[in-house]
XYZ file of C-alpha atoms in Angstrom:
346
model
C -9.147 19.384 29.325
C -5.976 20.399 27.528
C -5.984 19.212 23.944
C -3.272 16.680 23.099
C -1.023 16.826 20.014
C -2.463 13.722 18.305
C -4.124 15.385 15.312
C -5.976 17.899 17.484
C -3.646 20.559 16.098
C -5.220 20.007 12.718
C -8.635 21.242 13.960
C -7.003 24.164 15.731
C -5.055 25.190 12.653
C -8.267 24.942 10.572
C -10.084 27.334 12.885
C -7.177 29.748 12.845
C -7.053 29.775 8.996
C -10.814 30.404 9.014
C -10.141 33.368 11.324
C -11.972 31.758 14.234
C -9.879 32.887 17.255
C -9.932 32.380 20.956
C -9.229 35.327 23.265
C -6.498 33.374 25.084
C -4.262 30.457 23.976
C -2.012 28.534 26.268
C 0.335 26.326 24.159
C 2.535 24.203 26.441
C 4.514 21.020 26.552
C 7.810 19.341 25.933
C 7.459 19.275 22.084
C 8.105 22.742 20.751
C 7.284 21.870 17.178
C 3.452 22.034 17.537
C 3.653 25.013 19.856
C 5.560 26.950 17.144
C 3.318 25.651 14.396
C 0.120 26.960 16.043
C 1.665 30.210 17.264
C 3.033 30.942 13.743
C -0.372 30.275 12.207
C -1.966 32.718 14.609
C 0.625 35.377 13.779
C 0.077 34.768 9.996
C -3.692 34.957 10.126
C -4.747 37.145 13.068
C -3.796 40.488 11.415
C -3.311 41.926 7.955
C 0.162 43.161 7.193
C -0.870 46.817 7.404
C -2.427 46.194 10.875
C 0.708 44.703 12.516
C 2.648 47.815 13.194
C 0.273 49.092 15.832
C -1.535 45.827 16.891
C 1.021 43.124 17.226
C 3.236 42.717 20.214
C 5.712 39.855 20.670
C 7.217 39.529 24.182
C 9.946 37.205 25.307
C 10.384 35.616 28.693
C 13.995 36.752 28.982
C 12.891 40.450 28.588
C 9.745 40.476 30.759
C 10.085 40.655 34.499
C 6.496 39.892 35.525
C 3.218 38.772 33.974
C 1.649 42.099 35.011
C 3.344 43.536 31.914
C 1.608 40.938 29.749
C -1.716 41.695 31.348
C -1.356 45.477 30.832
C -0.534 44.901 27.112
C -3.534 42.554 26.773
C -5.869 45.310 28.171
C -5.134 47.730 25.332
C -7.643 48.254 22.549
C -6.680 47.676 18.933
C -6.005 50.645 16.607
C -7.977 50.649 13.331
C -8.289 46.807 13.429
C -10.673 44.145 14.764
C -7.992 42.590 17.020
C -4.683 43.196 18.684
C -2.360 40.294 19.019
C -0.081 39.672 22.066
C 2.321 36.777 21.706
C 4.301 35.768 24.738
C 7.287 33.473 23.969
C 9.279 31.567 26.560
C 6.531 32.236 29.060
C 7.996 29.610 31.457
C 10.669 32.195 32.332
C 8.226 34.912 33.490
C 7.284 35.129 37.158
C 3.950 36.302 38.555
C 1.667 34.336 36.332
C -0.998 34.671 39.082
C -1.546 38.155 37.761
C -3.180 36.672 34.758
C -6.049 35.277 36.850
C -7.697 38.754 37.132
C -7.517 39.264 33.391
C -9.141 35.865 32.719
C -12.215 36.836 34.728
C -12.983 39.557 32.252
C -10.779 39.273 29.140
C -10.818 41.885 26.369
C -12.470 40.079 23.436
C -10.623 42.237 20.918
C -7.304 40.815 22.211
C -5.818 37.584 21.037
C -3.364 36.524 23.769
C -1.021 33.645 22.943
C 1.118 32.199 25.685
C 3.892 29.775 24.574
C 5.068 27.777 27.572
C 7.800 25.325 26.584
C 9.793 22.466 28.242
C 7.001 21.427 30.514
C 3.477 22.233 31.455
C 2.017 25.043 33.618
C 1.324 23.629 37.050
C -0.986 26.478 38.129
C -4.315 24.640 37.915
C -6.317 27.809 38.560
C -4.814 29.629 35.592
C -5.092 26.574 33.328
C -8.739 26.135 34.278
C -9.372 29.840 33.715
C -7.978 29.715 30.180
C -9.843 26.508 29.346
C -13.061 28.261 30.308
C -12.669 31.098 27.894
C -9.937 30.062 25.429
C -7.840 27.069 24.475
C -5.213 25.017 26.312
C -3.043 22.761 24.133
C -0.499 20.321 25.474
C 2.197 19.269 22.992
C 3.881 16.055 24.036
C 6.980 14.382 22.579
C 6.168 11.712 20.058
C 7.126 8.164 20.748
C 9.672 6.636 18.321
C 6.942 4.376 17.004
C 4.893 7.482 15.988
C 7.742 9.047 13.916
C 6.988 7.102 10.649
C 3.371 8.364 10.675
C 4.586 11.943 11.279
C 7.071 11.712 8.415
C 4.552 10.184 6.015
C 1.904 12.771 6.884
C 4.339 15.647 6.588
C 5.576 14.466 3.145
C 2.025 13.798 1.941
C 1.079 17.362 2.840
C 3.721 18.477 0.342
C 2.115 16.174 -2.290
C 5.224 13.980 -2.307
C 5.845 10.333 -1.534
C 8.657 8.707 0.501
C 10.078 5.177 0.434
C 9.606 3.170 3.667
C 13.379 2.679 3.938
C 13.908 6.427 3.670
C 11.332 6.878 6.492
C 13.221 4.526 8.699
C 16.555 6.134 7.946
C 15.186 9.544 8.918
C 13.382 8.317 12.023
C 16.464 6.500 13.288
C 18.986 9.207 12.541
C 17.064 12.386 13.539
C 14.830 10.917 16.277
C 11.848 12.675 17.797
C 13.192 16.242 17.448
C 10.302 17.296 15.217
C 11.669 20.734 14.406
C 14.889 19.183 13.149
C 12.988 16.395 11.410
C 10.695 18.744 9.562
C 13.690 20.879 8.525
C 15.389 17.814 6.984
C 12.165 16.893 5.185
C 11.905 20.475 3.781
C 15.533 20.231 2.636
C 14.843 16.891 0.966
C 11.723 18.222 -0.784
C 13.679 21.245 -2.161
C 16.510 19.047 -3.319
C 14.444 16.694 -5.431
C 15.268 16.798 -9.178
C 12.694 18.512 -11.368
C 9.763 16.184 -12.017
C 10.675 13.870 -9.126
C 7.910 13.418 -6.466
C 9.450 10.719 -4.277
C 12.081 10.861 -1.553
C 14.412 7.836 -1.824
C 17.092 6.306 0.412
C 19.555 7.690 -2.079
C 18.334 11.229 -1.717
C 18.404 10.910 2.132
C 21.965 9.594 1.960
C 22.997 12.430 -0.376
C 21.347 15.300 1.474
C 21.122 14.247 5.102
C 24.356 12.352 5.405
C 23.006 8.932 6.385
C 24.388 5.828 4.788
C 21.655 3.972 2.873
C 23.563 0.666 3.387
C 24.764 1.046 7.015
C 21.951 2.170 9.253
C 19.520 0.819 11.838
C 16.976 -0.151 9.201
C 19.592 -2.253 7.405
C 20.820 -3.792 10.607
C 17.338 -4.805 11.701
C 16.791 -6.239 8.205
C 19.971 -8.286 8.508
C 18.899 -9.600 11.891
C 15.374 -10.410 10.691
C 16.659 -12.294 7.705
C 19.605 -13.763 9.660
C 22.140 -12.327 7.218
C 25.101 -12.704 9.627
C 27.705 -11.267 7.262
C 25.721 -8.140 6.572
C 25.005 -7.643 10.344
C 28.632 -7.893 11.143
C 29.555 -5.317 8.472
C 26.963 -2.862 9.781
C 28.011 -3.297 13.454
C 31.620 -2.622 12.437
C 30.524 0.537 10.546
C 28.590 1.660 13.604
C 31.627 1.124 15.796
C 33.730 3.296 13.448
C 31.058 6.035 13.267
C 29.641 6.250 16.811
C 28.373 9.824 16.621
C 26.100 9.081 13.711
C 24.978 5.679 15.077
C 24.411 5.982 18.912
C 23.830 2.728 20.716
C 20.756 4.039 22.516
C 18.940 4.582 19.151
C 19.912 1.098 17.891
C 18.734 -0.520 21.145
C 15.435 1.379 20.878
C 14.866 0.171 17.322
C 15.599 -3.433 18.192
C 13.410 -3.293 21.341
C 10.473 -1.846 19.485
C 10.656 -4.418 16.746
C 10.905 -7.506 18.937
C 8.240 -6.237 21.326
C 5.914 -5.905 18.371
C 7.152 -9.346 17.100
C 6.121 -10.948 20.362
C 2.553 -9.561 19.838
C 2.515 -11.111 16.354
C 2.939 -14.651 17.807
C -0.365 -14.251 19.764
C -2.264 -12.465 16.966
C -5.508 -14.159 15.855
C -4.723 -13.455 12.203
C -1.062 -13.858 11.353
C -1.417 -12.905 7.640
C 0.288 -9.673 6.548
C -3.099 -7.927 6.604
C -3.849 -9.299 10.073
C -0.482 -8.192 11.452
C -0.744 -4.767 9.868
C -4.077 -4.322 11.705
C -2.800 -5.828 14.998
C 0.193 -3.495 15.041
C -1.609 -0.445 13.574
C 0.791 -0.265 10.692
C 0.187 2.106 7.814
C 0.637 -0.476 5.132
C 0.784 -4.230 4.600
C 4.334 -3.712 3.279
C 5.504 -2.886 6.771
C 4.172 -6.193 8.076
C 6.522 -8.253 5.823
C 9.489 -7.872 8.190
C 7.332 -9.369 10.946
C 6.226 -12.364 8.835
C 9.822 -12.960 7.832
C 10.961 -12.762 11.439
C 8.313 -15.230 12.593
C 9.783 -17.735 10.137
C 13.247 -17.216 11.561
C 12.520 -16.843 15.214
C 10.020 -18.398 17.563
C 8.192 -16.912 20.542
C 10.665 -18.271 23.107
C 13.553 -16.807 21.174
C 11.687 -13.475 20.942
C 11.300 -13.364 24.714
C 15.033 -14.190 25.089
C 15.949 -11.390 22.753
C 13.862 -8.792 24.582
C 15.542 -9.826 27.776
C 18.868 -9.484 26.138
C 18.093 -6.038 24.798
C 17.005 -4.834 28.287
C 20.216 -6.128 29.908
C 22.438 -4.518 27.287
C 20.537 -1.257 27.605
C 21.216 -1.342 31.309
C 24.904 -2.088 30.733
C 25.207 0.814 28.226
C 23.991 3.079 31.063
C 26.580 1.743 33.501
C 24.308 -0.712 35.285
C 25.180 -4.347 35.901
C 28.155 -6.593 35.014
C 30.405 -5.509 32.164
C 29.053 -1.944 32.498
C 32.470 -0.562 31.553
C 32.393 -2.034 28.066
C 32.256 0.521 25.225
C 29.242 0.834 22.989
C 30.893 -0.909 20.045
C 31.715 -3.962 22.103
C 28.226 -4.066 23.676
C 26.560 -3.947 20.220
C 28.781 -6.718 18.952
C 27.940 -8.933 21.894
C 24.175 -8.103 21.613
C 23.859 -8.819 17.954
C 25.963 -12.021 18.273
C 23.684 -13.294 21.049
C 20.502 -12.390 19.113
C 21.725 -14.407 16.170
C 23.199 -17.364 18.030
C 21.613 -17.676 21.412
C 19.227 -20.608 22.350
C 15.646 -21.148 21.215
C 16.583 -20.649 17.570
C 14.335 -22.336 15.048
């Protein structure tokens, strides 16, 4: 089976850093971040710097007509080195991948062949099975929005830094699940920290990434949870004036994820902060506090009503249903107003 991206890349990277290599790697999927991460680790560790001139070949799909060229390169022996490294980038653009099947029957063990297949998965089951038999197949899937906070926290912790929960939400909402861009923003934030500072704050995100620490989806959700009507209205107005930085689709996703989780909370056996953190698989009890606050301000019937509202306004934003011609600013105003004022309120 192809290994998935959920922490499996950690074991793969550990083997690579320990110079334990497979003869063939197929790195494929819609999330390019992990594909590039593993590929770069192999390039860094497979050969010494003085071995690379004669033993490292990087091929690009735009420049290669047929996979037969890749196979011929893989059949060469290394020169004054234990391995030769062949890296194929943009492999999804190369025809004739069936030619690889003959090589897989008897691969050259001194060759490390890395095939990077992005924007989808290889559908040729025979080739995939052949690589799985002798090497490694890794499928990199896009992360769900709910998985982004864990990615951000793990990435920051690896740099021996800390990050405020609000800063995490600001980045997740603003950047989304483009992990290459997200990791780039986190690298920029780490470099920009003042000497001696080890924590990324909302202020540093606002200063270096260009997100308002007061007018963002995190603050809008907080205003709705606490029923701060004045604050919610101010943020909605700001969003309407800055639509490029605050797309409605992201706001709707944030609201839907929260109220979907809130509905689970009403049926949780243990409604304490610790119990909800466990029920929702949250990283800390602190994250459960918004849910305990929301449970005081909304009931289960209201929560169901809100989820239905969010679904209908999501459809309208995509041109489906009545009022589909409304602009995003008007739709958000209506949605937030109905969340705060519709029936089943406590």
